[in-house]
Tab-separated table of C-alpha atoms and ligand atoms in Angstrom:
chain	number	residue	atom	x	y	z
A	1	UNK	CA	7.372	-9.797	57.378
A	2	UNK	CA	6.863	-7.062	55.479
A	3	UNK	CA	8.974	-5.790	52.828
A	4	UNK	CA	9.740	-3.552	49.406
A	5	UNK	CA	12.331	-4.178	46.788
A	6	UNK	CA	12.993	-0.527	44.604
A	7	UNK	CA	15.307	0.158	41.485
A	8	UNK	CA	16.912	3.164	40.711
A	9	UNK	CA	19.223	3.844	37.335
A	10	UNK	CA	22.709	4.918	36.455
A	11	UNK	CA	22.684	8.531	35.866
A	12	UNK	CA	25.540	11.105	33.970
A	13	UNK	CA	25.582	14.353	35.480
A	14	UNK	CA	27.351	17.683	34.156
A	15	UNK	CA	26.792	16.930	30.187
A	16	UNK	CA	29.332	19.624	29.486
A	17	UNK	CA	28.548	23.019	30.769
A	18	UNK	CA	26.129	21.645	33.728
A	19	UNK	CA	28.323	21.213	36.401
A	20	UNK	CA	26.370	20.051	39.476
A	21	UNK	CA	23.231	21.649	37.865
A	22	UNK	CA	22.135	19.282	35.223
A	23	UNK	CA	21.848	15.165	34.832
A	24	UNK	CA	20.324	12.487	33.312
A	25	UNK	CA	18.487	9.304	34.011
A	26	UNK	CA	20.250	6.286	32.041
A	27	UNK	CA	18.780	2.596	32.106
A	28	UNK	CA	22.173	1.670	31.244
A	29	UNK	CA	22.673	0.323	34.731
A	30	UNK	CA	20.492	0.110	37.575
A	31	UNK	CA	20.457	-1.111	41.497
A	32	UNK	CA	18.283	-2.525	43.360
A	33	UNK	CA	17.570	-1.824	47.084
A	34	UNK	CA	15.392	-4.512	49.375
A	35	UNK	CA	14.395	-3.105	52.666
A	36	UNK	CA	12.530	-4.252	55.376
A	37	UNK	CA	11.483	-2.808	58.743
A	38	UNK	CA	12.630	-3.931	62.021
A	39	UNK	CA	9.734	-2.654	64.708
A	40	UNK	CA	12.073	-4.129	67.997
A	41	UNK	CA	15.380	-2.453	66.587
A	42	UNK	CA	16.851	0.882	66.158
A	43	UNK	CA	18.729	2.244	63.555
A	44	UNK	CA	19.915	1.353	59.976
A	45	UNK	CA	21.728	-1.922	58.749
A	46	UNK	CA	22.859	-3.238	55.960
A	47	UNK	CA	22.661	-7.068	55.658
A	48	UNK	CA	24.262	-7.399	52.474
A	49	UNK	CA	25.437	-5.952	49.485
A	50	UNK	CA	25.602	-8.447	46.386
A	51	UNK	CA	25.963	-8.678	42.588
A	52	UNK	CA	28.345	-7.895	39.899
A	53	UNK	CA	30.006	-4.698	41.736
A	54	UNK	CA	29.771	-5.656	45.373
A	55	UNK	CA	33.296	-5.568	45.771
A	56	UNK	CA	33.777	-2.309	44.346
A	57	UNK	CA	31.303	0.235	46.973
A	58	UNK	CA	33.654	2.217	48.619
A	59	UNK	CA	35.128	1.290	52.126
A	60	UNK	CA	33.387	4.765	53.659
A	61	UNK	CA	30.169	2.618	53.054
A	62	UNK	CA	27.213	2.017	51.522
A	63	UNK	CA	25.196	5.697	50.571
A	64	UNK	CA	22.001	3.476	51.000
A	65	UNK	CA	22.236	2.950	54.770
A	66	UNK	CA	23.101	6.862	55.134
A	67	UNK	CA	20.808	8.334	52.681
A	68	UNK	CA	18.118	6.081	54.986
A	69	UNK	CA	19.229	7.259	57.958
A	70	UNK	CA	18.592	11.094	57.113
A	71	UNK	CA	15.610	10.150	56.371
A	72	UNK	CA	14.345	8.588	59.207
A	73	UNK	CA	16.122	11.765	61.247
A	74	UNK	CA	14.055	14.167	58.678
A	75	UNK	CA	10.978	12.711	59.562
A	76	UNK	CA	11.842	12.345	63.349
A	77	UNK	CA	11.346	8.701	63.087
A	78	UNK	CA	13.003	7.369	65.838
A	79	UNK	CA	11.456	4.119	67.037
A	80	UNK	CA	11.900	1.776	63.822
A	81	UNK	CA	15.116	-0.252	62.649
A	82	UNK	CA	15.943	-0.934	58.779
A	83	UNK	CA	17.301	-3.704	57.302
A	84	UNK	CA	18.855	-2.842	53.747
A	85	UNK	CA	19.853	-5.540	51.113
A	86	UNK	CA	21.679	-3.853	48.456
A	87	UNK	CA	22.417	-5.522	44.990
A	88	UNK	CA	24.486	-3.566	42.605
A	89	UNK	CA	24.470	-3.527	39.059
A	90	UNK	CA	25.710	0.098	38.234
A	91	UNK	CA	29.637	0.122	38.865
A	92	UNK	CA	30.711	2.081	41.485
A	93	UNK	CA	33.327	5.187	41.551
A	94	UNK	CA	32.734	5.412	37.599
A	95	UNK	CA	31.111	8.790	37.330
A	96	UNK	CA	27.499	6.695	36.542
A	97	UNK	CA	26.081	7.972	39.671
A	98	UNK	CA	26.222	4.413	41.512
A	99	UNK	CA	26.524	6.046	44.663
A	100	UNK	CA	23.488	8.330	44.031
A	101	UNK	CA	21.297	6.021	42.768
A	102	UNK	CA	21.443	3.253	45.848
A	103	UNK	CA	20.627	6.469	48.167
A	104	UNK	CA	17.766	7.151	46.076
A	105	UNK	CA	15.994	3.543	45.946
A	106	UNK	CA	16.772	3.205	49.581
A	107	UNK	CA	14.975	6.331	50.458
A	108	UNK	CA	11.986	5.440	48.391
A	109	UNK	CA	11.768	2.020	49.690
A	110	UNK	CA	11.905	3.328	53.690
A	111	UNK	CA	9.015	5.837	52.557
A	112	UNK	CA	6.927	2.609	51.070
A	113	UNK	CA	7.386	1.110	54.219
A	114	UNK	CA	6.659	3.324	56.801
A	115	UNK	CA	3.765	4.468	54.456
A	116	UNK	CA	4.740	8.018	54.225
A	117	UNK	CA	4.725	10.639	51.423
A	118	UNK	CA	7.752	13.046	51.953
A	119	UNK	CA	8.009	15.929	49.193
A	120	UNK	CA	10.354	15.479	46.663
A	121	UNK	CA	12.852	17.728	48.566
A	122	UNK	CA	12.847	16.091	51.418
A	123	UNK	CA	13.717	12.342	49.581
A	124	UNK	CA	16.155	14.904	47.961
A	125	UNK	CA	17.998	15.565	50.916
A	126	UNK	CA	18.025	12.679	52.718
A	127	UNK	CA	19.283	11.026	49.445
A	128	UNK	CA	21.770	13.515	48.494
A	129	UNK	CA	22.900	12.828	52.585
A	130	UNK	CA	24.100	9.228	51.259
A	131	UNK	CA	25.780	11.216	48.453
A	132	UNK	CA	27.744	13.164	50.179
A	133	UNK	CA	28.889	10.464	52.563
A	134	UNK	CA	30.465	8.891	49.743
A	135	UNK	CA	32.078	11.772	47.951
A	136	UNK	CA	32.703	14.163	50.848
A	137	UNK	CA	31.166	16.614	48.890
A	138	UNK	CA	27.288	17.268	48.854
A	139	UNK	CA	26.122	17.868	45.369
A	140	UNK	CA	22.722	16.448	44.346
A	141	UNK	CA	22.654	16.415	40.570
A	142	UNK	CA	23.262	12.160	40.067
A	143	UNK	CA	20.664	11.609	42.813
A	144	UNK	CA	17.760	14.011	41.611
A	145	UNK	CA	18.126	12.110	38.252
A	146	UNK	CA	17.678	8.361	39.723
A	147	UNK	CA	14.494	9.600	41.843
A	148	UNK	CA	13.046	11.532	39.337
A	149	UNK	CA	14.147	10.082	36.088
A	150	UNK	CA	14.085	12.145	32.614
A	151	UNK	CA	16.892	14.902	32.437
A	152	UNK	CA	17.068	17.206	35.739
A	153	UNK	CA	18.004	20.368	36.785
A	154	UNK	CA	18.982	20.768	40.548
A	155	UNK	CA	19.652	24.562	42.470
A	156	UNK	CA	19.586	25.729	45.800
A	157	UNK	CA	16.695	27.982	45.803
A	158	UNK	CA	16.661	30.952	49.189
A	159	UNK	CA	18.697	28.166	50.877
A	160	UNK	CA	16.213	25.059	49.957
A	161	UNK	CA	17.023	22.630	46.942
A	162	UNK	CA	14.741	22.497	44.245
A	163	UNK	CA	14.406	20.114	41.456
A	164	UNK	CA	12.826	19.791	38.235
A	165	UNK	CA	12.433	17.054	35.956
A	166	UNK	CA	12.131	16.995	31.861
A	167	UNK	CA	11.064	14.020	29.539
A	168	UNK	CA	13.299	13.923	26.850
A	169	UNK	CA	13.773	11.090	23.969
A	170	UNK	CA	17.114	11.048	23.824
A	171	UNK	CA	19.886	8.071	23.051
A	172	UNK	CA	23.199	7.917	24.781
A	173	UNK	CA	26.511	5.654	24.271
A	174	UNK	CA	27.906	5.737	27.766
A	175	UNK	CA	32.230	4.184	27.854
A	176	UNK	CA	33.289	2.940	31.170
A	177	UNK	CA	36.853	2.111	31.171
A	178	UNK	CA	37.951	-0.704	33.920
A	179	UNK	CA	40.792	1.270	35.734
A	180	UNK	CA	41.749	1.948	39.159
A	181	UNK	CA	40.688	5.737	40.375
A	182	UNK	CA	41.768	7.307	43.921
A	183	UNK	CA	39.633	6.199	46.428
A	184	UNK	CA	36.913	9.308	47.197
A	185	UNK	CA	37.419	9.766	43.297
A	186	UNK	CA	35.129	12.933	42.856
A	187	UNK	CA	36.396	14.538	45.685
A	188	UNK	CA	39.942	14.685	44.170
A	189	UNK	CA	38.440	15.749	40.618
A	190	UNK	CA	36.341	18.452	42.201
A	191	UNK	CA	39.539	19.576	43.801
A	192	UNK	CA	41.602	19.919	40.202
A	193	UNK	CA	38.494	22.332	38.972
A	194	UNK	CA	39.847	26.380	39.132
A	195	UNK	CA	38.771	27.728	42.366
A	196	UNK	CA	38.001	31.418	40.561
A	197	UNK	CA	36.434	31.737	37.178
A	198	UNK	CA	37.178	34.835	35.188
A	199	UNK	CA	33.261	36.181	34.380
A	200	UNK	CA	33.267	35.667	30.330
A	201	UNK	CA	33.872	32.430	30.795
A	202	UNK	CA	31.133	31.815	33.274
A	203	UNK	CA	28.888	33.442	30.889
A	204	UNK	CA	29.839	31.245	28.192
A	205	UNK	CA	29.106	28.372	30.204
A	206	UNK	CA	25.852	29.309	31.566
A	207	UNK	CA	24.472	30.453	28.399
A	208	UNK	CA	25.460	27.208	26.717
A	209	UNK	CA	23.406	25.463	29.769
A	210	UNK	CA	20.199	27.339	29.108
A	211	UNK	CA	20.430	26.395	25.804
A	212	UNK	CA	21.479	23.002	26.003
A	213	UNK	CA	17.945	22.192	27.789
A	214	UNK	CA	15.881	24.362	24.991
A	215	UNK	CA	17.732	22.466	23.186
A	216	UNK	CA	17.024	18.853	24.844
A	217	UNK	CA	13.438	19.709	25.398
A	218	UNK	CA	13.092	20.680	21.539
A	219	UNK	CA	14.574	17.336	20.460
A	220	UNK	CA	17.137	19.429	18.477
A	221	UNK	CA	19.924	17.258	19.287
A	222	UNK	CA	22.775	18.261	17.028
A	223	UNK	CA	22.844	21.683	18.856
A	224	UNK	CA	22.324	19.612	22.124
A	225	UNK	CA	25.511	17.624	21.429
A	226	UNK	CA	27.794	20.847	20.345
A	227	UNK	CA	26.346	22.299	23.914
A	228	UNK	CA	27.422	19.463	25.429
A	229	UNK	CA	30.823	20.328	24.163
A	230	UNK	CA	31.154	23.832	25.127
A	231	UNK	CA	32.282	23.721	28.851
A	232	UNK	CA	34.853	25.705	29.172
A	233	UNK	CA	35.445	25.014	33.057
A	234	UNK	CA	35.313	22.327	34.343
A	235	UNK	CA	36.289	19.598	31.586
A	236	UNK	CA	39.293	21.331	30.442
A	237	UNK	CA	40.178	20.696	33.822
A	238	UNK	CA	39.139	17.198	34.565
A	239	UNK	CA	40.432	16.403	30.893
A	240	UNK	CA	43.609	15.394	31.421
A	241	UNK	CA	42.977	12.750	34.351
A	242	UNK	CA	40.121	10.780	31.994
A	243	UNK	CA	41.945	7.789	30.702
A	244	UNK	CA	42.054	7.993	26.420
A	245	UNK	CA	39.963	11.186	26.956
A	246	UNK	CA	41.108	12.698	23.465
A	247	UNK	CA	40.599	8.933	21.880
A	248	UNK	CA	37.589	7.999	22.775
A	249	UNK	CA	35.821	11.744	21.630
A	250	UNK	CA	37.538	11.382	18.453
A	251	UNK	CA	36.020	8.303	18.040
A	252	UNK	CA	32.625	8.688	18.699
A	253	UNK	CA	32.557	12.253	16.491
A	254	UNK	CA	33.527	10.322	13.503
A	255	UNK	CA	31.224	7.347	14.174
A	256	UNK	CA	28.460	10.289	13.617
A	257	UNK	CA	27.886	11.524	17.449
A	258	UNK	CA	26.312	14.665	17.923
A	259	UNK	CA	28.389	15.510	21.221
A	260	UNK	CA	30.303	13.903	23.977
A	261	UNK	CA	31.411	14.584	27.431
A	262	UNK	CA	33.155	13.362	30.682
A	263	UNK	CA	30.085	11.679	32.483
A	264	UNK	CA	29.898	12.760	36.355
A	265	UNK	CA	33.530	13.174	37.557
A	266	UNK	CA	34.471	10.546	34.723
A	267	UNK	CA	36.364	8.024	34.014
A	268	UNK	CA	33.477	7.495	32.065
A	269	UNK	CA	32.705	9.538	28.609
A	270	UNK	CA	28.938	9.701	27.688
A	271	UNK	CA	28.287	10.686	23.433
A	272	UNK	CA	24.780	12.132	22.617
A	273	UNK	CA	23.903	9.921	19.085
A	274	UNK	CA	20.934	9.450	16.886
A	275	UNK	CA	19.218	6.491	17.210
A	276	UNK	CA	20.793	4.950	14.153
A	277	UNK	CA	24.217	6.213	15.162
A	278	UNK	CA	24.228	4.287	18.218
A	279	UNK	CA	25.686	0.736	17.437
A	280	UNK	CA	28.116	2.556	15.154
A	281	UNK	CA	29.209	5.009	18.103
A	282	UNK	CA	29.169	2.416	20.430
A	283	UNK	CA	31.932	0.194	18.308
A	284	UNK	CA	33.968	3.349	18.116
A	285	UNK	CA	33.980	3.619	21.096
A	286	UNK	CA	34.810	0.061	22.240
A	287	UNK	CA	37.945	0.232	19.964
A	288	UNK	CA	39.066	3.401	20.631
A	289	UNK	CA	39.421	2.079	24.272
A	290	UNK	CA	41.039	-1.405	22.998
A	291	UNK	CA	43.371	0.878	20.720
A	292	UNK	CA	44.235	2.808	24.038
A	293	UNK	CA	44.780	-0.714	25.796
A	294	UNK	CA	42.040	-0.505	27.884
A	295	UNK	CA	39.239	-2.888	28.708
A	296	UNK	CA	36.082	-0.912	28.694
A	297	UNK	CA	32.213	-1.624	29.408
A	298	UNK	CA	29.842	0.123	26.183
A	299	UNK	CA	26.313	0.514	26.670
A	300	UNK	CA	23.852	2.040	24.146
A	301	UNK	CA	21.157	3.884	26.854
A	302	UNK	CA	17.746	5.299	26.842
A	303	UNK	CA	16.859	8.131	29.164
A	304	UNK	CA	15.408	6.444	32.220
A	305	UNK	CA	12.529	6.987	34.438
A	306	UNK	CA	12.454	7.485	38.160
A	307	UNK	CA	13.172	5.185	40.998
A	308	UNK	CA	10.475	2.329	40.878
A	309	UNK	CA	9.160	-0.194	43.520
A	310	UNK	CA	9.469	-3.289	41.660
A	311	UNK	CA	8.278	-5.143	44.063
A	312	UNK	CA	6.884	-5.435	47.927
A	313	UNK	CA	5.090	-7.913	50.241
B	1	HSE	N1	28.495	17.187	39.440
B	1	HSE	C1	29.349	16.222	40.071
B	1	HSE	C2	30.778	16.447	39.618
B	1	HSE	C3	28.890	14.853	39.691
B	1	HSE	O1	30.977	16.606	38.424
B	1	HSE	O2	31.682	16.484	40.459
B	1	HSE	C4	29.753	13.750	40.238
B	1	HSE	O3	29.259	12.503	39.755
């Protein structure tokens, strides 16, 4: 029987003024999604989901057997049945694009296996599909990053998305405090953000964007992390629901970060840092979570590449 096994990495989306515009590819965490194809059934299973965060994917689901799905509909597939195995190692509902990044290996692997090459925007879609099935709201940021890997900037172009990927050498410290969130946890945080936004301030914001990726693409990565810092719309209103928000950035500024920022929807915070900042940031970071009397996961990360077939048969 024929088979493919794919990983895809942990992403951060937003980095300060990008909201649902610009991510980035972290091999902080990854998952890993077997699939096989079932010529005598229809539809798409999943077998199992295992490792260290099985527990914790959502009740609504598993993205992977959605973002699948839309793609067999998207290529008018309809005579095949896939079997998904689904081992997670990025923790889900964390703002680490866990969600995102099981739709993308899932849509990769179903391409390997039925031997087609869909454009980029079409894996996309029927990844960002699996997305929005888990967070109610379709945004595709966290998902272009695990396909593509590097730092990426998503927009609906004349009604079609369009992606575009960036190498960039940059180091991350990503914090991932172990607490509870509501369940559908970046639907409710999209629903704090301000509905209107007064037009300086959107200027502000997208200006900082635009120079954010010079920025990232020039390797200049002290203005990169101020950037990163200079949202002023949608973390000042996510702020106050990230547990030891003000803590942990005061932490990792004086440990020698260059910037930090909620990652995705949060809880997690993600700090920009020179390579020989990073340990030091990290251990900041860890304490200023202990200090705050929570237990939190710290991971020193490289920017990732794109969803890989690690193996097949
Ligand atoms: N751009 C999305 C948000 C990412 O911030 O709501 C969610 O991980």
């Amino acid at each position: 029987m024929e088979w493919v096994r794919v990983a895809a990495f942990s992403s951060s989306a937003n980095l300060g003024p990008g909201f649902d515009a610009l991510a980035v590819a972290l091999d902080a965490f990854y998952d890993i999604v077997e699939a096989r194809i079932e010529y005598d059934a229809r539809g798409v299973i999943v077998d199992r989901v295992e490792g260290v965060y099985a527990r914790e994917v959502p009740a609504k689901g598993n993205t992977a057997a959605a973002a699948a799905w839309r793609l067999l509909q998207l290529l008018r597939i309809k005579d095949v049945g896939v079997v998904l195995r689904v081992r997670k190692g990025i923790p889900p509902g964390k703002g680490l694009g866990s969600s995102g990044a099981s739709a993308a290996a899932a849509v990769v692997a179903v391409s390997r296996l039925l031997r087609v090459n869909p454009p980029t925007e079409l894996l996309l879609e029927a990844a960002g599909y699996g997305e929005q099935m888990a967070s109610g709201t379709p945004h595709y940021d966290n998902v272009a990053a695990s396909l593509l890997g590097g730092l990426v900037i998503v927009a609906e172009v004349e009604g079609r998305l369009a992606a575009s990927n960036i190498k960039v050498d940059a180091t991350f410290v990503v914090g991932v405090p172990m607490v509870e969130m509501p369940e559908g946890k970046t639907g409710v945080m999209r629903k704090v953000l301000p509905p209107r936004v007064e037009l300086g301030r959107a200027v502000a914001n997208w200006q900082r964007l635009a120079l954010l990726v010079a920025s990232m693409i020039r390797g200049d990565y002290q203005l990169a992390g101020k950037l990163m810092m200079g949202d002023e719309i949608v973390e000042p209103a996510r702020a106050p629901y990230i547990p030891c928000y003000r803590e942990v950035r005061s932490a990792a500024l004086e440990a020698g970060a260059f910037g930090v920022a909620i990652s995705g929807a949060g809880p997690s915070m993600i700090a920009l840092v020179s390579p020989g900042a990073a340990r030091e940031v990290a251990s900041a970071i860890n304490q200023a979570y202990s200090e705050c009397g929570l237990e939190a996961i710290v991971r020193v990360a490289r920017v990732a590449g794109p969803t890989t077939i690690v193996a097949s048969k």
